[in-house]
Amino acid sequence: MRIGGLQKTTLLDFPGKVGAVVFTQGCNFTCPYCHNSELAGGGREGLSLAEVMTFLEKRRNVLKGVVISGGEPTLHEGLSGFCAALKELGYAVKLDTNGSRPEVLRDLLMADLLDYVAMDVKADPEDYPEAICPDASGGNVRRSMALLEESGIRHEFRIPCVAPFIDMDSFAAILGHIRKATLFLQAVRLERVLRADFFAHQGRILDKSEMETLSRTAVRKNVDCRLR
């Protein structure tokens, strides 16, 4: 596990639990609006796994959950062992993922190593190779969504509300893959994005009224949709 950071306390990232966030380094996507570019590129000075585990062992009576975020955690071969170690300490485990590696997600679910999953859905899955990066697979994104919907564990899908990736057509396509999950429409910050030129020439953050319109569309489809 290549660990790029540790947030020692959070009241927001793990619903219903006081937790910590462990940030892994490296990502297989190149979303232009990514605000964790240092983590995504793997360039941040890291922490050792031993340091992180020592902290979490000391805080096990205070913290109740650990969020594994990134970058993209499923790229790391040590993820399963890390989740198992957290479980042995009594922690609930939440995974933040881009859904690009459904086989890893499946194995973690089958081993009962996850309590909550938050998955980003960045565009119509069919548009991933063009919108996100050439190697991105919309089929993998769809499979990850289906795994979560069938898993029975708590999960949510999160849509970063950035045009041209999200519009009414792409949003309708995404809704077609959601049956049970809560859907969060997320505002995107402009600070420290991977590609500042994207917003200067092409991209645009959807405003609150546009997000509310999308939310009403989801509610009409019986999808629990909220703004974040």
PDB file of C-alpha atoms in Angstrom:
ATOM      1  CA  MET A   1       0.000   0.000   0.000  1.00  0.00           C
ATOM      2  CA  ARG A   2       1.341   3.407  -0.990  1.00  0.00           C
ATOM      3  CA  ILE A   3      -0.201   5.791   1.542  1.00  0.00           C
ATOM      4  CA  GLY A   4      -0.143   9.478   0.743  1.00  0.00           C
ATOM      5  CA  GLY A   5      -1.924  10.936   3.752  1.00  0.00           C
ATOM      6  CA  LEU A   6      -3.956  10.439   6.898  1.00  0.00           C
ATOM      7  CA  GLN A   7      -6.841  12.555   8.135  1.00  0.00           C
ATOM      8  CA  LYS A   8      -6.935  11.691  11.798  1.00  0.00           C
ATOM      9  CA  THR A   9     -10.559  12.562  12.491  1.00  0.00           C
ATOM     10  CA  THR A  10     -13.641  13.068  10.334  1.00  0.00           C
ATOM     11  CA  LEU A  11     -17.303  13.439  11.198  1.00  0.00           C
ATOM     12  CA  LEU A  12     -18.408  13.684   7.571  1.00  0.00           C
ATOM     13  CA  ASP A  13     -16.773  10.990   5.449  1.00  0.00           C
ATOM     14  CA  PHE A  14     -18.236   7.857   7.040  1.00  0.00           C
ATOM     15  CA  PRO A  15     -22.005   8.237   7.529  1.00  0.00           C
ATOM     16  CA  GLY A  16     -22.958   7.711  11.128  1.00  0.00           C
ATOM     17  CA  LYS A  17     -19.431   7.153  12.415  1.00  0.00           C
ATOM     18  CA  VAL A  18     -16.504   9.110  13.774  1.00  0.00           C
ATOM     19  CA  GLY A  19     -13.621   7.996  11.636  1.00  0.00           C
ATOM     20  CA  ALA A  20     -10.254   8.567  10.036  1.00  0.00           C
ATOM     21  CA  VAL A  21      -9.384   8.746   6.343  1.00  0.00           C
ATOM     22  CA  VAL A  22      -6.415   6.948   4.821  1.00  0.00           C
ATOM     23  CA  PHE A  23      -5.446   8.301   1.389  1.00  0.00           C
ATOM     24  CA  THR A  24      -3.711   5.979  -1.051  1.00  0.00           C
ATOM     25  CA  GLN A  25      -1.474   7.232  -3.838  1.00  0.00           C
ATOM     26  CA  GLY A  26      -1.917   6.722  -7.576  1.00  0.00           C
ATOM     27  CA  CYS A  27      -4.959   6.730  -9.851  1.00  0.00           C
ATOM     28  CA  ASN A  28      -5.700   5.162 -13.234  1.00  0.00           C
ATOM     29  CA  PHE A  29      -8.013   8.020 -14.289  1.00  0.00           C
ATOM     30  CA  THR A  30      -7.059  11.513 -15.428  1.00  0.00           C
ATOM     31  CA  CYS A  31     -10.191  13.513 -14.614  1.00  0.00           C
ATOM     32  CA  PRO A  32      -9.316  17.141 -15.460  1.00  0.00           C
ATOM     33  CA  TYR A  33     -11.203  18.492 -12.441  1.00  0.00           C
ATOM     34  CA  CYS A  34      -9.474  16.205  -9.929  1.00  0.00           C
ATOM     35  CA  HIS A  35      -8.474  18.237  -6.854  1.00  0.00           C
ATOM     36  CA  ASN A  36      -6.243  15.492  -5.433  1.00  0.00           C
ATOM     37  CA  SER A  37      -3.704  15.692  -8.232  1.00  0.00           C
ATOM     38  CA  GLU A  38      -0.742  15.074  -5.898  1.00  0.00           C
ATOM     39  CA  LEU A  39      -2.332  11.850  -4.716  1.00  0.00           C
ATOM     40  CA  ALA A  40      -3.494  10.831  -8.178  1.00  0.00           C
ATOM     41  CA  GLY A  41      -0.026  11.259  -9.613  1.00  0.00           C
ATOM     42  CA  GLY A  42       1.649   9.565  -6.671  1.00  0.00           C
ATOM     43  CA  GLY A  43       3.927  12.517  -6.033  1.00  0.00           C
ATOM     44  CA  ARG A  44       3.084  13.244  -2.405  1.00  0.00           C
ATOM     45  CA  GLU A  45       5.483  12.214   0.345  1.00  0.00           C
ATOM     46  CA  GLY A  46       4.011   9.091   1.849  1.00  0.00           C
ATOM     47  CA  LEU A  47       3.461   7.468   5.219  1.00  0.00           C
ATOM     48  CA  SER A  48       4.444   3.948   6.143  1.00  0.00           C
ATOM     49  CA  LEU A  49       1.751   1.369   6.756  1.00  0.00           C
ATOM     50  CA  ALA A  50       3.282   0.768  10.189  1.00  0.00           C
ATOM     51  CA  GLU A  51       2.809   4.448  11.119  1.00  0.00           C
ATOM     52  CA  VAL A  52      -0.830   4.357  10.085  1.00  0.00           C
ATOM     53  CA  MET A  53      -1.584   1.106  11.890  1.00  0.00           C
ATOM     54  CA  THR A  54       0.116   2.334  15.076  1.00  0.00           C
ATOM     55  CA  PHE A  55      -2.084   5.431  15.079  1.00  0.00           C
ATOM     56  CA  LEU A  56      -5.264   3.459  14.386  1.00  0.00           C
ATOM     57  CA  GLU A  57      -4.496   0.927  17.107  1.00  0.00           C
ATOM     58  CA  LYS A  58      -4.079   3.724  19.651  1.00  0.00           C
ATOM     59  CA  ARG A  59      -7.360   5.361  18.572  1.00  0.00           C
ATOM     60  CA  ARG A  60      -9.486   2.227  18.338  1.00  0.00           C
ATOM     61  CA  ASN A  61     -11.571   3.182  21.388  1.00  0.00           C
ATOM     62  CA  VAL A  62     -12.326   6.642  19.985  1.00  0.00           C
ATOM     63  CA  LEU A  63     -12.708   6.120  16.241  1.00  0.00           C
ATOM     64  CA  LYS A  64     -15.294   3.704  14.900  1.00  0.00           C
ATOM     65  CA  GLY A  65     -14.564   3.644  11.179  1.00  0.00           C
ATOM     66  CA  VAL A  66     -11.789   4.033   8.628  1.00  0.00           C
ATOM     67  CA  VAL A  67     -12.323   5.433   5.156  1.00  0.00           C
ATOM     68  CA  ILE A  68      -9.891   4.240   2.479  1.00  0.00           C
ATOM     69  CA  SER A  69      -9.775   6.875  -0.233  1.00  0.00           C
ATOM     70  CA  GLY A  70      -7.344   8.071  -2.853  1.00  0.00           C
ATOM     71  CA  GLY A  71      -6.151   8.259  -5.542  1.00  0.00           C
ATOM     72  CA  GLU A  72      -7.719   4.889  -6.312  1.00  0.00           C
ATOM     73  CA  PRO A  73      -7.377   2.316  -3.520  1.00  0.00           C
ATOM     74  CA  THR A  74      -8.226  -0.739  -5.645  1.00  0.00           C
ATOM     75  CA  LEU A  75      -4.941  -0.360  -7.548  1.00  0.00           C
ATOM     76  CA  HIS A  76      -3.033  -1.595  -4.476  1.00  0.00           C
ATOM     77  CA  GLU A  77      -2.356  -5.291  -3.984  1.00  0.00           C
ATOM     78  CA  GLY A  78      -2.258  -4.818  -0.224  1.00  0.00           C
ATOM     79  CA  LEU A  79      -5.791  -3.431   0.009  1.00  0.00           C
ATOM     80  CA  SER A  80      -7.440  -6.681   1.088  1.00  0.00           C
ATOM     81  CA  GLY A  81      -4.877  -7.300   3.811  1.00  0.00           C
ATOM     82  CA  PHE A  82      -5.209  -3.721   5.035  1.00  0.00           C
ATOM     83  CA  CYS A  83      -8.998  -4.041   5.248  1.00  0.00           C
ATOM     84  CA  ALA A  84      -8.627  -7.321   7.157  1.00  0.00           C
ATOM     85  CA  ALA A  85      -6.217  -5.683   9.614  1.00  0.00           C
ATOM     86  CA  LEU A  86      -8.690  -2.849  10.199  1.00  0.00           C
ATOM     87  CA  LYS A  87     -11.454  -5.362  10.828  1.00  0.00           C
ATOM     88  CA  GLU A  88      -9.257  -7.159  13.376  1.00  0.00           C
ATOM     89  CA  LEU A  89      -8.921  -3.859  15.237  1.00  0.00           C
ATOM     90  CA  GLY A  90     -12.715  -3.582  15.333  1.00  0.00           C
ATOM     91  CA  TYR A  91     -13.122  -0.849  12.730  1.00  0.00           C
ATOM     92  CA  ALA A  92     -15.902  -0.547  10.198  1.00  0.00           C
ATOM     93  CA  VAL A  93     -14.390  -0.005   6.736  1.00  0.00           C
ATOM     94  CA  LYS A  94     -15.582   2.368   4.028  1.00  0.00           C
ATOM     95  CA  LEU A  95     -14.078   2.320   0.533  1.00  0.00           C
ATOM     96  CA  ASP A  96     -14.074   5.271  -1.853  1.00  0.00           C
ATOM     97  CA  THR A  97     -13.566   4.042  -5.422  1.00  0.00           C
ATOM     98  CA  ASN A  98     -13.921   5.021  -9.064  1.00  0.00           C
ATOM     99  CA  GLY A  99     -15.316   1.580  -9.887  1.00  0.00           C
ATOM    100  CA  SER A 100     -12.647   0.760 -12.440  1.00  0.00           C
ATOM    101  CA  ARG A 101     -11.684  -2.613 -10.951  1.00  0.00           C
ATOM    102  CA  PRO A 102     -14.853  -4.622 -10.308  1.00  0.00           C
ATOM    103  CA  GLU A 103     -12.914  -7.828  -9.700  1.00  0.00           C
ATOM    104  CA  VAL A 104     -11.177  -6.242  -6.693  1.00  0.00           C
ATOM    105  CA  LEU A 105     -14.470  -4.841  -5.410  1.00  0.00           C
ATOM    106  CA  ARG A 106     -16.118  -8.258  -5.815  1.00  0.00           C
ATOM    107  CA  ASP A 107     -13.385 -10.012  -3.820  1.00  0.00           C
ATOM    108  CA  LEU A 108     -13.592  -7.470  -0.992  1.00  0.00           C
ATOM    109  CA  LEU A 109     -17.372  -7.827  -0.844  1.00  0.00           C
ATOM    110  CA  MET A 110     -17.229 -11.630  -0.897  1.00  0.00           C
ATOM    111  CA  ALA A 111     -14.682 -11.599   1.935  1.00  0.00           C
ATOM    112  CA  ASP A 112     -16.992  -9.358   3.997  1.00  0.00           C
ATOM    113  CA  LEU A 113     -14.259  -6.735   4.373  1.00  0.00           C
ATOM    114  CA  LEU A 114     -16.372  -3.664   3.584  1.00  0.00           C
ATOM    115  CA  ASP A 115     -19.199  -1.982   5.479  1.00  0.00           C
ATOM    116  CA  TYR A 116     -19.842   0.950   3.148  1.00  0.00           C
ATOM    117  CA  VAL A 117     -18.785   1.885  -0.392  1.00  0.00           C
ATOM    118  CA  ALA A 118     -18.939   5.270  -2.091  1.00  0.00           C
ATOM    119  CA  MET A 119     -18.403   5.095  -5.851  1.00  0.00           C
ATOM    120  CA  ASP A 120     -17.916   8.025  -8.187  1.00  0.00           C
ATOM    121  CA  VAL A 121     -19.808   7.976 -11.471  1.00  0.00           C
ATOM    122  CA  LYS A 122     -18.241  10.651 -13.617  1.00  0.00           C
ATOM    123  CA  ALA A 123     -20.185  10.391 -16.891  1.00  0.00           C
ATOM    124  CA  ASP A 124     -22.388   8.043 -18.874  1.00  0.00           C
ATOM    125  CA  PRO A 125     -20.367   4.807 -18.615  1.00  0.00           C
ATOM    126  CA  GLU A 126     -20.425   4.521 -22.398  1.00  0.00           C
ATOM    127  CA  ASP A 127     -18.525   7.816 -22.618  1.00  0.00           C
ATOM    128  CA  TYR A 128     -15.700   6.943 -20.206  1.00  0.00           C
ATOM    129  CA  PRO A 129     -12.938   6.304 -22.787  1.00  0.00           C
ATOM    130  CA  GLU A 130     -13.542   9.708 -24.362  1.00  0.00           C
ATOM    131  CA  ALA A 131     -14.562  11.696 -21.295  1.00  0.00           C
ATOM    132  CA  ILE A 132     -12.308  10.321 -18.549  1.00  0.00           C
ATOM    133  CA  CYS A 133      -9.274   8.669 -20.137  1.00  0.00           C
ATOM    134  CA  PRO A 134      -8.673   6.387 -23.139  1.00  0.00           C
ATOM    135  CA  ASP A 135      -8.068   3.279 -21.012  1.00  0.00           C
ATOM    136  CA  ALA A 136     -11.197   3.711 -18.888  1.00  0.00           C
ATOM    137  CA  SER A 137     -13.770   0.960 -19.321  1.00  0.00           C
ATOM    138  CA  GLY A 138     -17.444   1.791 -19.118  1.00  0.00           C
ATOM    139  CA  GLY A 139     -18.141  -1.925 -18.817  1.00  0.00           C
ATOM    140  CA  ASN A 140     -16.085  -2.085 -15.621  1.00  0.00           C
ATOM    141  CA  VAL A 141     -17.952   0.902 -14.219  1.00  0.00           C
ATOM    142  CA  ARG A 142     -21.298  -0.744 -14.957  1.00  0.00           C
ATOM    143  CA  ARG A 143     -20.161  -4.016 -13.377  1.00  0.00           C
ATOM    144  CA  SER A 144     -19.043  -2.227 -10.223  1.00  0.00           C
ATOM    145  CA  MET A 145     -22.382  -0.444  -9.993  1.00  0.00           C
ATOM    146  CA  ALA A 146     -24.216  -3.743 -10.391  1.00  0.00           C
ATOM    147  CA  LEU A 147     -22.043  -5.443  -7.759  1.00  0.00           C
ATOM    148  CA  LEU A 148     -22.900  -2.757  -5.241  1.00  0.00           C
ATOM    149  CA  GLU A 149     -26.601  -2.803  -6.045  1.00  0.00           C
ATOM    150  CA  GLU A 150     -26.644  -6.582  -5.549  1.00  0.00           C
ATOM    151  CA  SER A 151     -24.365  -6.680  -2.501  1.00  0.00           C
ATOM    152  CA  GLY A 152     -26.758  -5.719   0.270  1.00  0.00           C
ATOM    153  CA  ILE A 153     -24.176  -3.458   1.959  1.00  0.00           C
ATOM    154  CA  ARG A 154     -24.639   0.268   2.400  1.00  0.00           C
ATOM    155  CA  HIS A 155     -23.414   2.183  -0.607  1.00  0.00           C
ATOM    156  CA  GLU A 156     -23.793   5.440  -2.467  1.00  0.00           C
ATOM    157  CA  PHE A 157     -23.012   6.777  -5.911  1.00  0.00           C
ATOM    158  CA  ARG A 158     -21.502  10.248  -6.308  1.00  0.00           C
ATOM    159  CA  ILE A 159     -21.682  12.350  -9.459  1.00  0.00           C
ATOM    160  CA  PRO A 160     -19.217  15.244  -9.805  1.00  0.00           C
ATOM    161  CA  CYS A 161     -21.386  17.848 -11.526  1.00  0.00           C
ATOM    162  CA  VAL A 162     -19.121  19.064 -14.316  1.00  0.00           C
ATOM    163  CA  ALA A 163     -20.120  19.815 -17.904  1.00  0.00           C
ATOM    164  CA  PRO A 164     -19.685  18.535 -20.566  1.00  0.00           C
ATOM    165  CA  PHE A 165     -19.508  15.169 -18.797  1.00  0.00           C
ATOM    166  CA  ILE A 166     -22.828  15.594 -16.990  1.00  0.00           C
ATOM    167  CA  ASP A 167     -25.930  16.830 -18.767  1.00  0.00           C
ATOM    168  CA  MET A 168     -29.516  15.616 -18.929  1.00  0.00           C
ATOM    169  CA  ASP A 169     -28.720  12.821 -21.394  1.00  0.00           C
ATOM    170  CA  SER A 170     -25.719  11.440 -19.519  1.00  0.00           C
ATOM    171  CA  PHE A 171     -27.574  11.782 -16.222  1.00  0.00           C
ATOM    172  CA  ALA A 172     -30.508   9.776 -17.590  1.00  0.00           C
ATOM    173  CA  ALA A 173     -28.079   7.054 -18.700  1.00  0.00           C
ATOM    174  CA  ILE A 174     -26.543   6.907 -15.216  1.00  0.00           C
ATOM    175  CA  LEU A 175     -29.972   6.699 -13.572  1.00  0.00           C
ATOM    176  CA  GLY A 176     -30.656   3.608 -15.657  1.00  0.00           C
ATOM    177  CA  HIS A 177     -28.055   1.721 -13.600  1.00  0.00           C
ATOM    178  CA  ILE A 178     -29.311   2.776 -10.146  1.00  0.00           C
ATOM    179  CA  ARG A 179     -32.021   0.947  -8.240  1.00  0.00           C
ATOM    180  CA  LYS A 180     -31.316   1.063  -4.498  1.00  0.00           C
ATOM    181  CA  ALA A 181     -28.425   3.407  -3.795  1.00  0.00           C
ATOM    182  CA  THR A 182     -28.539   6.968  -2.572  1.00  0.00           C
ATOM    183  CA  LEU A 183     -27.214   9.275  -5.288  1.00  0.00           C
ATOM    184  CA  PHE A 184     -25.266  12.398  -4.362  1.00  0.00           C
ATOM    185  CA  LEU A 185     -24.774  15.277  -6.780  1.00  0.00           C
ATOM    186  CA  GLN A 186     -21.476  16.823  -5.799  1.00  0.00           C
ATOM    187  CA  ALA A 187     -20.221  20.341  -6.318  1.00  0.00           C
ATOM    188  CA  VAL A 188     -16.647  20.534  -7.591  1.00  0.00           C
ATOM    189  CA  ARG A 189     -14.001  22.916  -6.285  1.00  0.00           C
ATOM    190  CA  LEU A 190     -11.708  24.839  -8.592  1.00  0.00           C
ATOM    191  CA  GLU A 191      -8.699  24.810  -6.271  1.00  0.00           C
ATOM    192  CA  ARG A 192      -5.708  22.640  -7.185  1.00  0.00           C
ATOM    193  CA  VAL A 193      -7.406  20.856 -10.066  1.00  0.00           C
ATOM    194  CA  LEU A 194      -5.400  18.569 -12.302  1.00  0.00           C
ATOM    195  CA  ARG A 195      -5.953  20.723 -15.402  1.00  0.00           C
ATOM    196  CA  ALA A 196      -6.787  24.385 -14.807  1.00  0.00           C
ATOM    197  CA  ASP A 197      -6.978  24.975 -18.563  1.00  0.00           C
ATOM    198  CA  PHE A 198      -9.969  22.623 -18.750  1.00  0.00           C
ATOM    199  CA  PHE A 199     -12.221  25.193 -17.075  1.00  0.00           C
ATOM    200  CA  ALA A 200     -10.733  28.026 -19.091  1.00  0.00           C
ATOM    201  CA  HIS A 201     -11.639  26.487 -22.440  1.00  0.00           C
ATOM    202  CA  GLN A 202     -14.092  23.616 -22.103  1.00  0.00           C
ATOM    203  CA  GLY A 203     -15.362  22.625 -18.695  1.00  0.00           C
ATOM    204  CA  ARG A 204     -17.965  24.201 -16.473  1.00  0.00           C
ATOM    205  CA  ILE A 205     -19.218  23.440 -12.980  1.00  0.00           C
ATOM    206  CA  LEU A 206     -22.975  23.044 -12.904  1.00  0.00           C
ATOM    207  CA  ASP A 207     -24.704  25.648 -10.776  1.00  0.00           C
ATOM    208  CA  LYS A 208     -27.108  24.883  -7.946  1.00  0.00           C
ATOM    209  CA  SER A 209     -30.238  25.340 -10.066  1.00  0.00           C
ATOM    210  CA  GLU A 210     -28.941  22.866 -12.648  1.00  0.00           C
ATOM    211  CA  MET A 211     -28.128  20.367  -9.926  1.00  0.00           C
ATOM    212  CA  GLU A 212     -31.594  20.803  -8.456  1.00  0.00           C
ATOM    213  CA  THR A 213     -33.115  20.102 -11.872  1.00  0.00           C
ATOM    214  CA  LEU A 214     -31.115  16.874 -12.091  1.00  0.00           C
ATOM    215  CA  SER A 215     -32.200  15.941  -8.587  1.00  0.00           C
ATOM    216  CA  ARG A 216     -35.872  16.400  -9.432  1.00  0.00           C
ATOM    217  CA  THR A 217     -35.390  14.182 -12.475  1.00  0.00           C
ATOM    218  CA  ALA A 218     -33.918  11.461 -10.256  1.00  0.00           C
ATOM    219  CA  VAL A 219     -36.730  11.728  -7.723  1.00  0.00           C
ATOM    220  CA  ARG A 220     -39.271  11.261 -10.518  1.00  0.00           C
ATOM    221  CA  LYS A 221     -37.445   8.001 -11.293  1.00  0.00           C
ATOM    222  CA  ASN A 222     -37.768   6.965  -7.623  1.00  0.00           C
ATOM    223  CA  VAL A 223     -34.037   7.438  -6.967  1.00  0.00           C
ATOM    224  CA  ASP A 224     -33.032   8.932  -3.620  1.00  0.00           C
ATOM    225  CA  CYS A 225     -30.978  11.897  -4.831  1.00  0.00           C
ATOM    226  CA  ARG A 226     -29.360  14.622  -2.733  1.00  0.00           C
ATOM    227  CA  LEU A 227     -27.095  17.613  -3.246  1.00  0.00           C
ATOM    228  CA  ARG A 228     -23.767  17.703  -1.476  1.00  0.00           C
TER     229      ARG A 228
END
